[in-house]
Coordinates of N, CA and C in Angstrom, one line a residue:
Chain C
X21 N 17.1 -7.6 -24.0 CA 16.7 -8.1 -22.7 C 17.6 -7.6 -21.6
X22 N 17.1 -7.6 -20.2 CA 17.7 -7.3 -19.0 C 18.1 -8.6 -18.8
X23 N 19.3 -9.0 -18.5 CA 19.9 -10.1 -18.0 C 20.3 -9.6 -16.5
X24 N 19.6 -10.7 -15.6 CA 19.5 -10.7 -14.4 C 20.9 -12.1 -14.1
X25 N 21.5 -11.3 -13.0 CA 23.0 -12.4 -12.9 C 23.2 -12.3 -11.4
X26 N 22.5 -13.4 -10.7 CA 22.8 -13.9 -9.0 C 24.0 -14.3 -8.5
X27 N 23.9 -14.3 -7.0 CA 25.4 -15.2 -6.7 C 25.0 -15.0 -5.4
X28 N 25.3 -16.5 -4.7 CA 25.7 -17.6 -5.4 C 25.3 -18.4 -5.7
X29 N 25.6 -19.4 -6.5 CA 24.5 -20.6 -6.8 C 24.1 -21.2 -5.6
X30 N 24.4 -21.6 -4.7 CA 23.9 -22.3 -3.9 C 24.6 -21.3 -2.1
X31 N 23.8 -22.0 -1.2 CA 24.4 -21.5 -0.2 C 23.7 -22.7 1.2
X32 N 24.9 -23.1 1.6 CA 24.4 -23.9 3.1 C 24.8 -23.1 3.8
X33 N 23.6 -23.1 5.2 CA 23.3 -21.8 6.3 C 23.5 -22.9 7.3
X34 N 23.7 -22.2 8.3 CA 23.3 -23.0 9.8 C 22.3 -22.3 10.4
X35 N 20.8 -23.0 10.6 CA 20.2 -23.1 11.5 C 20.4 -21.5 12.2
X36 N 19.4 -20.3 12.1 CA 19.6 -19.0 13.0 C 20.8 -18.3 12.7
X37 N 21.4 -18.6 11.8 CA 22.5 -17.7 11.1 C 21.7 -17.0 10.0
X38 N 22.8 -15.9 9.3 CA 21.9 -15.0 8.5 C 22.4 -15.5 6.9
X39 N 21.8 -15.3 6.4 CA 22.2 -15.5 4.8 C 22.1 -14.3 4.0
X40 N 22.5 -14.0 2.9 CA 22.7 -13.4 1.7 C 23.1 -13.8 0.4
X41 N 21.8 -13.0 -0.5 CA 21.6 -12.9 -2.1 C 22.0 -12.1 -2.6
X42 N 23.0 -12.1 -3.6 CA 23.4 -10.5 -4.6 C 22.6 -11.2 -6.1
X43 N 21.9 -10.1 -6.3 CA 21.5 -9.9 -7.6 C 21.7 -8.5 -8.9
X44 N 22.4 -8.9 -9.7 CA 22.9 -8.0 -9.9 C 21.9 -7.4 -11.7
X45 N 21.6 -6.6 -12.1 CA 21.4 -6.2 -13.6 C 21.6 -5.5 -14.4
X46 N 22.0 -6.0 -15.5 CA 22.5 -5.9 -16.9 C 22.6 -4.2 -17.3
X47 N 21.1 -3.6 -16.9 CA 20.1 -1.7 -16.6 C 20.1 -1.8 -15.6
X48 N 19.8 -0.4 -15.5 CA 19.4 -0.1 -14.1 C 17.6 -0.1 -13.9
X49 N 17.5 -0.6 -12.5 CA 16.2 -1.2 -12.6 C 15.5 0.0 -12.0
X50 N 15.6 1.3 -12.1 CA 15.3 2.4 -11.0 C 14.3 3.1 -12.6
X51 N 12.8 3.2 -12.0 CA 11.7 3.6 -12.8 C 12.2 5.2 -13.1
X52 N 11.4 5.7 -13.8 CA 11.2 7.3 -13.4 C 10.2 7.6 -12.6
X53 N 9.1 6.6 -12.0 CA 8.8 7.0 -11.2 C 9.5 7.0 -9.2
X54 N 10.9 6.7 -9.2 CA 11.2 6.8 -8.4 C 11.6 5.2 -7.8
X55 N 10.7 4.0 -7.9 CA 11.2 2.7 -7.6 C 11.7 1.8 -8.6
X56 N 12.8 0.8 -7.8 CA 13.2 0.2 -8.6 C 12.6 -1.4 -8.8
X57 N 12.5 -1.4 -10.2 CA 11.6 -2.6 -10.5 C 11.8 -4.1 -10.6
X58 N 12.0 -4.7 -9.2 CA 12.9 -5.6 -8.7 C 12.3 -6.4 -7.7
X59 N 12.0 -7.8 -7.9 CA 11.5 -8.7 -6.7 C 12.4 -9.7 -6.2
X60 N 12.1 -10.2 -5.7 CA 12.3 -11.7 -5.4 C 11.2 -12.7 -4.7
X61 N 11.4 -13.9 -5.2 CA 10.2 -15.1 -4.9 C 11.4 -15.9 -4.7
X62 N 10.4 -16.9 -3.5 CA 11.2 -18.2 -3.1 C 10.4 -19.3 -3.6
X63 N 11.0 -20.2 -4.1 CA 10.4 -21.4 -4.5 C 11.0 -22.9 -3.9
X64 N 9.6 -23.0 -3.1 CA 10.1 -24.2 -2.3 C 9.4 -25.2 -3.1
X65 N 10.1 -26.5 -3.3 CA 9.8 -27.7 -3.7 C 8.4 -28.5 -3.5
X66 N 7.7 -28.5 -4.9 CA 6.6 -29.0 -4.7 C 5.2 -27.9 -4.3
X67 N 5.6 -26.6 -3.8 CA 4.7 -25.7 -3.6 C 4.5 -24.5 -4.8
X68 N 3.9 -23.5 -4.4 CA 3.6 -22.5 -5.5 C 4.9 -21.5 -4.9
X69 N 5.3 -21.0 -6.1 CA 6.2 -19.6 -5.7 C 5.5 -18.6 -4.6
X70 N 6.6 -18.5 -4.3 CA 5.6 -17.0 -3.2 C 6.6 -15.7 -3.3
X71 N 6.1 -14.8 -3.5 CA 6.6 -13.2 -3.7 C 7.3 -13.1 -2.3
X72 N 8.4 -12.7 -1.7 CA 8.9 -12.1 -1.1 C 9.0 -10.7 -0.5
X73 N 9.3 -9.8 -1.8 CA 10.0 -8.5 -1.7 C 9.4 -7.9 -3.0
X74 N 8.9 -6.7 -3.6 CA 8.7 -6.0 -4.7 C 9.1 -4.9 -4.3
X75 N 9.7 -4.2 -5.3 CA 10.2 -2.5 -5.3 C 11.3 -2.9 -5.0
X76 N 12.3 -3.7 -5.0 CA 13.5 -4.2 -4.1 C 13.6 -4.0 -2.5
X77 N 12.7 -3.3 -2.4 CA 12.4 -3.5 -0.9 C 11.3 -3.8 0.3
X78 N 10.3 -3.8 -0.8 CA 9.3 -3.9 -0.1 C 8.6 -5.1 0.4
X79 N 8.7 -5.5 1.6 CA 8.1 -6.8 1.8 C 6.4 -6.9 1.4
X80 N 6.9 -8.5 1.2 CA 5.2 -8.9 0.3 C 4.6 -9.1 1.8
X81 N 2.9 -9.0 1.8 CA 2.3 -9.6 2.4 C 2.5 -10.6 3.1
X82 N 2.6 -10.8 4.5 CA 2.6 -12.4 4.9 C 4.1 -12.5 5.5
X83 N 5.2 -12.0 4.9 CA 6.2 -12.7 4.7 C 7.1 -12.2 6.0
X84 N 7.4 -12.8 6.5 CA 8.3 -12.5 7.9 C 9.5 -11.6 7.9
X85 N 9.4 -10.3 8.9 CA 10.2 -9.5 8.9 C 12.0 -10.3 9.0
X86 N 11.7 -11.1 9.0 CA 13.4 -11.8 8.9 C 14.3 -11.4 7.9
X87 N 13.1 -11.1 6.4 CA 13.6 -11.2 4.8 C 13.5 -9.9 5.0
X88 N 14.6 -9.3 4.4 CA 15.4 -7.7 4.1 C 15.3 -7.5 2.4
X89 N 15.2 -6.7 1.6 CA 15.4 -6.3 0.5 C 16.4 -4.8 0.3
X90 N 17.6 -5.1 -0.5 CA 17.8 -3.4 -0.5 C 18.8 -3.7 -1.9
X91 N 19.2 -2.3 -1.9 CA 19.8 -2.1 -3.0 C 19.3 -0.9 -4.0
X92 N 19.5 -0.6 -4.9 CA 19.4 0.5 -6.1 C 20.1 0.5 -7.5
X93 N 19.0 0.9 -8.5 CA 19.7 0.3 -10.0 C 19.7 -0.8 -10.2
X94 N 21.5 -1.1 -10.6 CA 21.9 -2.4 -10.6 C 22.3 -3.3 -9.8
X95 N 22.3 -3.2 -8.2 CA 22.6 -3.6 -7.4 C 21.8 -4.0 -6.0
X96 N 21.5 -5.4 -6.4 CA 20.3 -6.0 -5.0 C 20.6 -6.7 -4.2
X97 N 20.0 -7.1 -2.9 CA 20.7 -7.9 -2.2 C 19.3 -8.5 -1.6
X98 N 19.1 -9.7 -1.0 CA 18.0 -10.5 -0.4 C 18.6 -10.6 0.9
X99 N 18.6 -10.4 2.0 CA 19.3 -11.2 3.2 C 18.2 -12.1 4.3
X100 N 18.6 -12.8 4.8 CA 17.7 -13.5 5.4 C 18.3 -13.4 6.8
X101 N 17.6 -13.1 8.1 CA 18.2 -12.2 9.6 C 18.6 -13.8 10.3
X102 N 18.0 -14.8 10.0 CA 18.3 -15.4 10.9 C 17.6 -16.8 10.0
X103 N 18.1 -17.9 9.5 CA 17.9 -18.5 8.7 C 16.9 -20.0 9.3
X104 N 15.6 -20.3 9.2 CA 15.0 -21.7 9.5 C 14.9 -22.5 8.1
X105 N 14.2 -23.5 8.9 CA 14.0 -24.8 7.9 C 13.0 -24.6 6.9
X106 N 12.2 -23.3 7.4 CA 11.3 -23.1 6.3 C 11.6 -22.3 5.3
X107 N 12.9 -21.8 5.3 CA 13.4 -20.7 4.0 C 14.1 -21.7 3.2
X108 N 14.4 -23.1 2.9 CA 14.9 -23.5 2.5 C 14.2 -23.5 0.8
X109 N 15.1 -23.7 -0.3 CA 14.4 -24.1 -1.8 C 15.3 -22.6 -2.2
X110 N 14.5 -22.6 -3.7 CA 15.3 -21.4 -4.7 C 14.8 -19.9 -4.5
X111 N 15.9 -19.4 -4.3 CA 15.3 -17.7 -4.7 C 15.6 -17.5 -5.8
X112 N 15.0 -16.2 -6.2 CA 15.2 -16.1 -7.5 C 14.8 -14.5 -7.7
X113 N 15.6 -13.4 -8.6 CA 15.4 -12.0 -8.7 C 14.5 -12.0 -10.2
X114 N 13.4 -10.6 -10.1 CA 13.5 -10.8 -11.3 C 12.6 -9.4 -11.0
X115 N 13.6 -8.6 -13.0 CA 13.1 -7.6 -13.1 C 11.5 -7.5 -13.8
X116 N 11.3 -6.2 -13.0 CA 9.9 -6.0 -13.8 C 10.1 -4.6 -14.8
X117 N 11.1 -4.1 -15.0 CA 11.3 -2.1 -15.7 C 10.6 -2.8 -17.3
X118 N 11.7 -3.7 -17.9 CA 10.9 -3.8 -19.4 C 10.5 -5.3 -19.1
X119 N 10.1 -6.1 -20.0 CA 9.7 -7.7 -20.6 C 10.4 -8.5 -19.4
X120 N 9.9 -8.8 -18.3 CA 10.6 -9.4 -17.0 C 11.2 -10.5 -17.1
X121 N 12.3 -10.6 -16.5 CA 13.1 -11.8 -16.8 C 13.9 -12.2 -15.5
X122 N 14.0 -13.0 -15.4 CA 14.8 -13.7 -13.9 C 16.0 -14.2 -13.9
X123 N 16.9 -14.0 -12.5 CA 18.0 -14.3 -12.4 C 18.5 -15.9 -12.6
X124 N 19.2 -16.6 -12.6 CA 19.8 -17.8 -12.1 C 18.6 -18.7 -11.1
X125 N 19.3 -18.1 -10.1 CA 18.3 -18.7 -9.2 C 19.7 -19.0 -8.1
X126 N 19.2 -19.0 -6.6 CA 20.0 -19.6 -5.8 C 19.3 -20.5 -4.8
X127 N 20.5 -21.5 -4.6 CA 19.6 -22.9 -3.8 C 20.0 -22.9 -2.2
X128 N 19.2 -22.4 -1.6 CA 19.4 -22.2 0.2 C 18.9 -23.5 0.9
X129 N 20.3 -24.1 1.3 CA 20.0 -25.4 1.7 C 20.6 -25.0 3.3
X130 N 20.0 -26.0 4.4 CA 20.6 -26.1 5.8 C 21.9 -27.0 5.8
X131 N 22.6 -26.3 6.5 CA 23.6 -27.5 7.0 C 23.2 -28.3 8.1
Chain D
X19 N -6.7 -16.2 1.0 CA -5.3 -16.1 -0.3 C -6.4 -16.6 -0.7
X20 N -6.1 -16.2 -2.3 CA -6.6 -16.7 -3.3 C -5.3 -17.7 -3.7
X21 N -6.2 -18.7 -4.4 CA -5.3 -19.9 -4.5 C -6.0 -19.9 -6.3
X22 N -4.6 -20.2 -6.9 CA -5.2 -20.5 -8.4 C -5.1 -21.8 -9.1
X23 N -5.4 -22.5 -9.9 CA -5.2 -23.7 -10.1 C -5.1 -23.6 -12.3
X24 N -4.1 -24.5 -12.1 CA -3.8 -24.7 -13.6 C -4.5 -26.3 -14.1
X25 N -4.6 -26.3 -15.3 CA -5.1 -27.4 -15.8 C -4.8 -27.8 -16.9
X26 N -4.3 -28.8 -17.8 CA -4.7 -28.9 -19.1 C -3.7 -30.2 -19.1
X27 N -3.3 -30.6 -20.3 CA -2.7 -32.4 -21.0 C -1.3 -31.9 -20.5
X28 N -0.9 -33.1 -19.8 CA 0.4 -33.4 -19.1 C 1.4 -33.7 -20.4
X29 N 1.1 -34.1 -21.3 CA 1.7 -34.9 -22.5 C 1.3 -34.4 -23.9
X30 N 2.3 -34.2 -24.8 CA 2.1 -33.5 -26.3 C 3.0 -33.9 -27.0
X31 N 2.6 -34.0 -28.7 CA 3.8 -34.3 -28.8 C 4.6 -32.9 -29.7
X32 N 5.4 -33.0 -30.2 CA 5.7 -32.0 -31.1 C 4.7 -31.7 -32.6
X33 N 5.1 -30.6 -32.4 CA 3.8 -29.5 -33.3 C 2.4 -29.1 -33.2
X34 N 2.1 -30.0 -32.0 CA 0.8 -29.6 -31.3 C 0.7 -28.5 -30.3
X35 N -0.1 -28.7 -30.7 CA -0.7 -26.7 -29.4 C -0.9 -27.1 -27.9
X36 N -0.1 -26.4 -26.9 CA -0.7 -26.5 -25.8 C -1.6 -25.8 -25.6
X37 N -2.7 -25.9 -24.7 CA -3.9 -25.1 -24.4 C -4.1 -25.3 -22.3
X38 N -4.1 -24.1 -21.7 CA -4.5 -24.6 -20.5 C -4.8 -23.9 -19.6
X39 N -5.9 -23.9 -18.5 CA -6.5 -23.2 -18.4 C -6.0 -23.0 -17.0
X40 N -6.7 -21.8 -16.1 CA -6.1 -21.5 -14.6 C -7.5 -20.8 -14.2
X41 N -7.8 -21.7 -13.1 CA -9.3 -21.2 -12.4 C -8.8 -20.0 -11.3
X42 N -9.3 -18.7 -11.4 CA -9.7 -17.8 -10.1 C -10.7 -17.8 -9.4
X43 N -10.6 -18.5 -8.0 CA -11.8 -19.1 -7.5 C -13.0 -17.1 -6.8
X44 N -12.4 -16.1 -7.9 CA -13.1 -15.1 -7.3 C -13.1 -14.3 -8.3
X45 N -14.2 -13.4 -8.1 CA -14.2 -12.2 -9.4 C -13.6 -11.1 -9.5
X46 N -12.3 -11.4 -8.8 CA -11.0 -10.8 -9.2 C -10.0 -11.0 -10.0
X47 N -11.1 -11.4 -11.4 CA -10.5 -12.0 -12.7 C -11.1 -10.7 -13.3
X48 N -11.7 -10.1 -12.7 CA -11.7 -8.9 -13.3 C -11.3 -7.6 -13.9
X49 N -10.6 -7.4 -12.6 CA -9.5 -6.3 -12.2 C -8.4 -6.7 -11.8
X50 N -7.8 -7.3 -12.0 CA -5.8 -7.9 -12.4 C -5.9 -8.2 -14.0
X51 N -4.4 -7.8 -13.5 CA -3.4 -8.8 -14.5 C -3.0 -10.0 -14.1
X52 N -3.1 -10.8 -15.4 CA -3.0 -11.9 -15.1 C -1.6 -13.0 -15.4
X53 N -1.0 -13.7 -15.2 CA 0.2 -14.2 -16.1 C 0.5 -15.7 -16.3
X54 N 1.1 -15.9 -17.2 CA 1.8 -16.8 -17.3 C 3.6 -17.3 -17.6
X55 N 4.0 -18.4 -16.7 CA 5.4 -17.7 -16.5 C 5.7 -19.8 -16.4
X56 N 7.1 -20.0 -16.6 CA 7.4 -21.4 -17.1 C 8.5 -21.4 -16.6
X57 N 8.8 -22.9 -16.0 CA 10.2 -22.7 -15.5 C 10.5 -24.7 -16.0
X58 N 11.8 -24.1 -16.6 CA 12.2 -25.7 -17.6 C 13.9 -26.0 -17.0
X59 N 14.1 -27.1 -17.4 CA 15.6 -27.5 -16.8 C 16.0 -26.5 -17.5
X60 N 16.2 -26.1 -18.3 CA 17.2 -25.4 -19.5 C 17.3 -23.9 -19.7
X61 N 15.9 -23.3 -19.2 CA 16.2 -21.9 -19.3 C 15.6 -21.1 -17.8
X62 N 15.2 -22.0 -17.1 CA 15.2 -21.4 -15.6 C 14.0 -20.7 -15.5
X63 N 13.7 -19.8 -15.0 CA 12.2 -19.2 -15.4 C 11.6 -18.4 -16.4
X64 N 10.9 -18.5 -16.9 CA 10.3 -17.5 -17.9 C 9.1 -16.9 -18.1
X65 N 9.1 -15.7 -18.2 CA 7.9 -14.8 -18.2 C 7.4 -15.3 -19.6
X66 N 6.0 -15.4 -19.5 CA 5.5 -16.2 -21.2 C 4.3 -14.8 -21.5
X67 N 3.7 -14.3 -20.6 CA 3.1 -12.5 -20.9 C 1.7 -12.9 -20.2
X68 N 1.0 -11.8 -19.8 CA -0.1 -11.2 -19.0 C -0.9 -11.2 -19.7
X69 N -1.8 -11.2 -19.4 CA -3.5 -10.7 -20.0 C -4.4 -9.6 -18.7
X70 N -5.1 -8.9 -19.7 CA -6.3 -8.2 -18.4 C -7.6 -8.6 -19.3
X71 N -8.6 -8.2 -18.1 CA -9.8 -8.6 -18.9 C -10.6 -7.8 -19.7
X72 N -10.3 -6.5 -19.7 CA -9.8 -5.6 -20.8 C -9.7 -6.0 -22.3
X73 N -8.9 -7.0 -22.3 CA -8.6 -7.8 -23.6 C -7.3 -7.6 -24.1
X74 N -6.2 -6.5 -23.1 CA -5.0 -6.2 -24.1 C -4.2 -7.4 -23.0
X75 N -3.2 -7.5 -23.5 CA -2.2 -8.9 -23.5 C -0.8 -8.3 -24.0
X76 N 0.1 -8.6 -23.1 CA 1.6 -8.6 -23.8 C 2.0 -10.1 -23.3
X77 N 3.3 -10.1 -24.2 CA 3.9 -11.5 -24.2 C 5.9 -11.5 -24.9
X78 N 6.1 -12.5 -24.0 CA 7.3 -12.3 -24.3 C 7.9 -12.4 -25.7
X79 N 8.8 -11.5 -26.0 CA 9.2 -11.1 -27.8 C 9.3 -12.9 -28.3
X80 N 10.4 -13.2 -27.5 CA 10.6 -14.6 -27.6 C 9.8 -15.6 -28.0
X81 N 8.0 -15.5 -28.0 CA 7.5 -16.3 -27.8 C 6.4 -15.9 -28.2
X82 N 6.3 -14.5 -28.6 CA 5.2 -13.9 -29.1 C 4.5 -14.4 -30.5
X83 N 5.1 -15.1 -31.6 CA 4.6 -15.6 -32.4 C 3.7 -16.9 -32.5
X84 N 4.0 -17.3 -31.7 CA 3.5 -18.9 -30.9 C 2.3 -18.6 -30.1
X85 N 2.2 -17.4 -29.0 CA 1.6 -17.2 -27.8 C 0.1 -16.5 -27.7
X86 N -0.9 -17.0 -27.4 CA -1.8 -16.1 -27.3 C -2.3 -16.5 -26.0
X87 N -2.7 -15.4 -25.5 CA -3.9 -15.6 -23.6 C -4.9 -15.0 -24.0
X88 N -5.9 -16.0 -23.2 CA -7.3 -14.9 -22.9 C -8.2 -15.2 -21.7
X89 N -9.2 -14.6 -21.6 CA -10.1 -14.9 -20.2 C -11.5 -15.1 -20.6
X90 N -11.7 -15.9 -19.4 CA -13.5 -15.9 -19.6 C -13.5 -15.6 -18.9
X91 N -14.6 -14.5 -18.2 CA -14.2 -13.5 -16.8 C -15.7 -14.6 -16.4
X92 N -16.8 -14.8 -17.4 CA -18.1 -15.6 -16.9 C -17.7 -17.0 -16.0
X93 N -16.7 -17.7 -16.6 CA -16.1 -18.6 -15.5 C -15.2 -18.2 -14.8
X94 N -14.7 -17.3 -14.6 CA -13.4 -17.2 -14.2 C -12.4 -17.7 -14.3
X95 N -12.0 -17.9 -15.3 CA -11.0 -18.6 -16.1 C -10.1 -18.0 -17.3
X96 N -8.3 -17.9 -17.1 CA -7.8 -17.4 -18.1 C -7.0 -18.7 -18.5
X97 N -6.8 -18.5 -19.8 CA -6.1 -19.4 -20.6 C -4.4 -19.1 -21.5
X98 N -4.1 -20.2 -21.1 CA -2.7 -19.8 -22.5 C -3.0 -21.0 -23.4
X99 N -2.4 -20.3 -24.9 CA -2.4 -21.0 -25.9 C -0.4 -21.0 -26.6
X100 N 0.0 -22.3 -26.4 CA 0.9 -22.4 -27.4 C 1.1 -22.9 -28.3
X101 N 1.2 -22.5 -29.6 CA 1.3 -23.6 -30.9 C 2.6 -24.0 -30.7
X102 N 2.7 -25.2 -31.8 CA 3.8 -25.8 -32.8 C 5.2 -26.2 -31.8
X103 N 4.7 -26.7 -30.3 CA 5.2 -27.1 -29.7 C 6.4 -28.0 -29.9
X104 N 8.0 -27.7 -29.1 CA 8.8 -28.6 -29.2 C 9.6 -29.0 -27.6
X105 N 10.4 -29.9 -28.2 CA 11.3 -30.5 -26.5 C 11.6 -29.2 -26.0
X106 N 11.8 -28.2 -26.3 CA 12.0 -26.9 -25.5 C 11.1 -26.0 -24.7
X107 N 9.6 -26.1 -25.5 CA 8.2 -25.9 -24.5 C 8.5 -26.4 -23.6
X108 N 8.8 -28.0 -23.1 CA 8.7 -29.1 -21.5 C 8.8 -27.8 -20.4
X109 N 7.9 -27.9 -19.7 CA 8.6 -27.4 -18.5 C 7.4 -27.4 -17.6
X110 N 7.6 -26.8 -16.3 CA 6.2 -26.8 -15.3 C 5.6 -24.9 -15.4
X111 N 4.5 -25.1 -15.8 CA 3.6 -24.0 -16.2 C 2.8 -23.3 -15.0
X112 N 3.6 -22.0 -14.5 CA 2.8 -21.5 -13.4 C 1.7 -20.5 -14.2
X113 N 0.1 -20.4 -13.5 CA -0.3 -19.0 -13.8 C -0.5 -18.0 -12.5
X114 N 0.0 -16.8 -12.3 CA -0.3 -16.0 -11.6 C -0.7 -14.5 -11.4
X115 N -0.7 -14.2 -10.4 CA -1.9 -13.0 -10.7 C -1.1 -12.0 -10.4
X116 N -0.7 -10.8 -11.0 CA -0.2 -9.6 -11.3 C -0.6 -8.7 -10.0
X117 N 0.8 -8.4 -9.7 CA -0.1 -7.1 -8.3 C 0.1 -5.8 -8.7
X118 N 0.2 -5.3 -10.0 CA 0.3 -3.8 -9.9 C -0.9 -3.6 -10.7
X119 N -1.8 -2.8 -10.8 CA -2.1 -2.1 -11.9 C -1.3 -1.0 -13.0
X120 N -2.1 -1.3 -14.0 CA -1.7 0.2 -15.0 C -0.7 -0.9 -16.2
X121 N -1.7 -0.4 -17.3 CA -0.8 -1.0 -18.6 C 0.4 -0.2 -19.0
X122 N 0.9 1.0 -18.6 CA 2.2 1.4 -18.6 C 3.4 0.8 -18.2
X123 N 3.3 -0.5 -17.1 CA 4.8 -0.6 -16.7 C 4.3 -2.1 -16.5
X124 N 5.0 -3.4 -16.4 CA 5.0 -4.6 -15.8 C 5.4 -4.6 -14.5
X125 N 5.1 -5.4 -13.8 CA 4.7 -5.9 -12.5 C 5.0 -7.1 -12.4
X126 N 5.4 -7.8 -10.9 CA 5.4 -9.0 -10.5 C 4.3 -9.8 -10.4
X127 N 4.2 -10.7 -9.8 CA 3.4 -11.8 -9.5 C 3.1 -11.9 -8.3
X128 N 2.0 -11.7 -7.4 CA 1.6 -12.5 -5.9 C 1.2 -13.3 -5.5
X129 N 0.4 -14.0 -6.2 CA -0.3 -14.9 -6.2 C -0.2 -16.1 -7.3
X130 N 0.4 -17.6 -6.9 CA 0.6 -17.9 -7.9 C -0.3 -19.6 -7.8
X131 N -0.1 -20.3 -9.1 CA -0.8 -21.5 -9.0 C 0.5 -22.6 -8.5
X132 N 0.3 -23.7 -8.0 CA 1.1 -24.7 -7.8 C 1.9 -25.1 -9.1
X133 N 1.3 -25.3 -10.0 CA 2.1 -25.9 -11.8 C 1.3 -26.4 -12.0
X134 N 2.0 -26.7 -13.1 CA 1.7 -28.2 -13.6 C 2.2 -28.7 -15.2
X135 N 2.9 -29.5 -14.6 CA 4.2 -30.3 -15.8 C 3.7 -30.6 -17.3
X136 N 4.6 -30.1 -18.0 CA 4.0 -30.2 -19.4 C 5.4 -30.8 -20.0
X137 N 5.2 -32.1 -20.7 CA 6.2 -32.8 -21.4 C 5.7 -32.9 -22.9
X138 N 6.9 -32.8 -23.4 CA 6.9 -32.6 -25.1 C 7.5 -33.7 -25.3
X139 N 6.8 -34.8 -26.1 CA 7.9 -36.1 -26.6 C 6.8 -37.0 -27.8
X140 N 7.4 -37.8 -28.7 CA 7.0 -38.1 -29.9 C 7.1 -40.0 -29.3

């Protein structure tokens, strides 16, 4: 298995400050077709997961140019440009190259 | 958005089969992949495997003995089946719907259902 390994567990933002996700993996997530096979979903409490980012960079449908994805391989990052009340709850990385499996998880709370 | 909805017994006890089903309110049960994916205090999330309506299905190594999915594309409805359930099954049971095509490589998820809590206790 790909072992997906986040940091940091938790993170308090202030209000319009930026935040940051490193996600890191076990392989390298880079296909031979050229992308690398890597998302992120946020899971806010009580609602359904929502896709974020696929390809490690690609923003999902819907989702506000605030959320950045980048990185290559083994090495991902989630940032958030300027942080509200609505990004609060868990992110979470998770490969799709072989049998998909997800990171830790991290808990983005407001100060 | 398509919105998906899960269903089945909140409560089992050990060595019984979960069974549960997830309505596609469109006949876009057709053409995806479809998934099931679990997230428990203890192992955090987990991919449990896909189905297409096709009929082919993968599923996690881990859980592949236990695991089978399928669809009724006439209701629009896919299902997961878990046998011989234990305290380690508990967890909240998302289904959602696959955004890539092509049975060559796995894909994420875009579309997903709210849950819905499954407890294992005797």
């Amino acid at each position: 298995d790909i072992v997906m390994t986040q940091s940091p567990l938790s993170l308090s933002v202030t209000p319009g400050e930026p935040a940051s996700i490193s996600c890191r993996s076990s392989q390298s997530l880079l296909h031979s077709n050229g992308f690398d096979y890597l998302d992120w979903y946020l899971l806010r409490p009580g609602q359904s997961p929502q896709l974020l980012i696929s390809f490690g960079s690609r923003r999902a449908s819907g989702v506000p140019d605030r959320f950045s994805g980048s990185g290559s391989g083994t090495d991902f990052t989630l940032k958030i440009g300027r942080v509200e009340a609505d990004d609060v709850g868990f992110y979470y990385c998770m490969q799709a190259l072989q049998t998909p499996t997800f990171g830790g998880g991290t808990k983005v709370e407001l100060k | 958005q398509v919105l998906l909805q899960e269903s089945g017994p909140g409560l089992l006890t050990p060595s019984e089969t979960l069974s549960l089903t997830c309505t596609v309110p469109d006949d876009s049960i057709r053409t995806s992949y479809w998934s099931w994916v679990r997230q428990s205090a203890g192992k955090g999330l987990e991919w449990i495997g896909r189905v297409f309506a096709g009929g082919k299905s993968d599923y996690n190594p881990s859980l592949k003995s236990r695991v089978t999915m399928s669809l009724d594309t006439s209701k629009n409805h896919f299902f997961l089946t878990l046998r011989s359930v234990t305290a380690a099954d508990a967890a909240v049971y998302y289904c959602a719907r696959v955004y890539g095509s092509g049975y060559d490589s796995f894909y994420g998820m875009d579309v997903w259902g709210q849950g819905t809590a499954v407890i294992v206790s005797s």
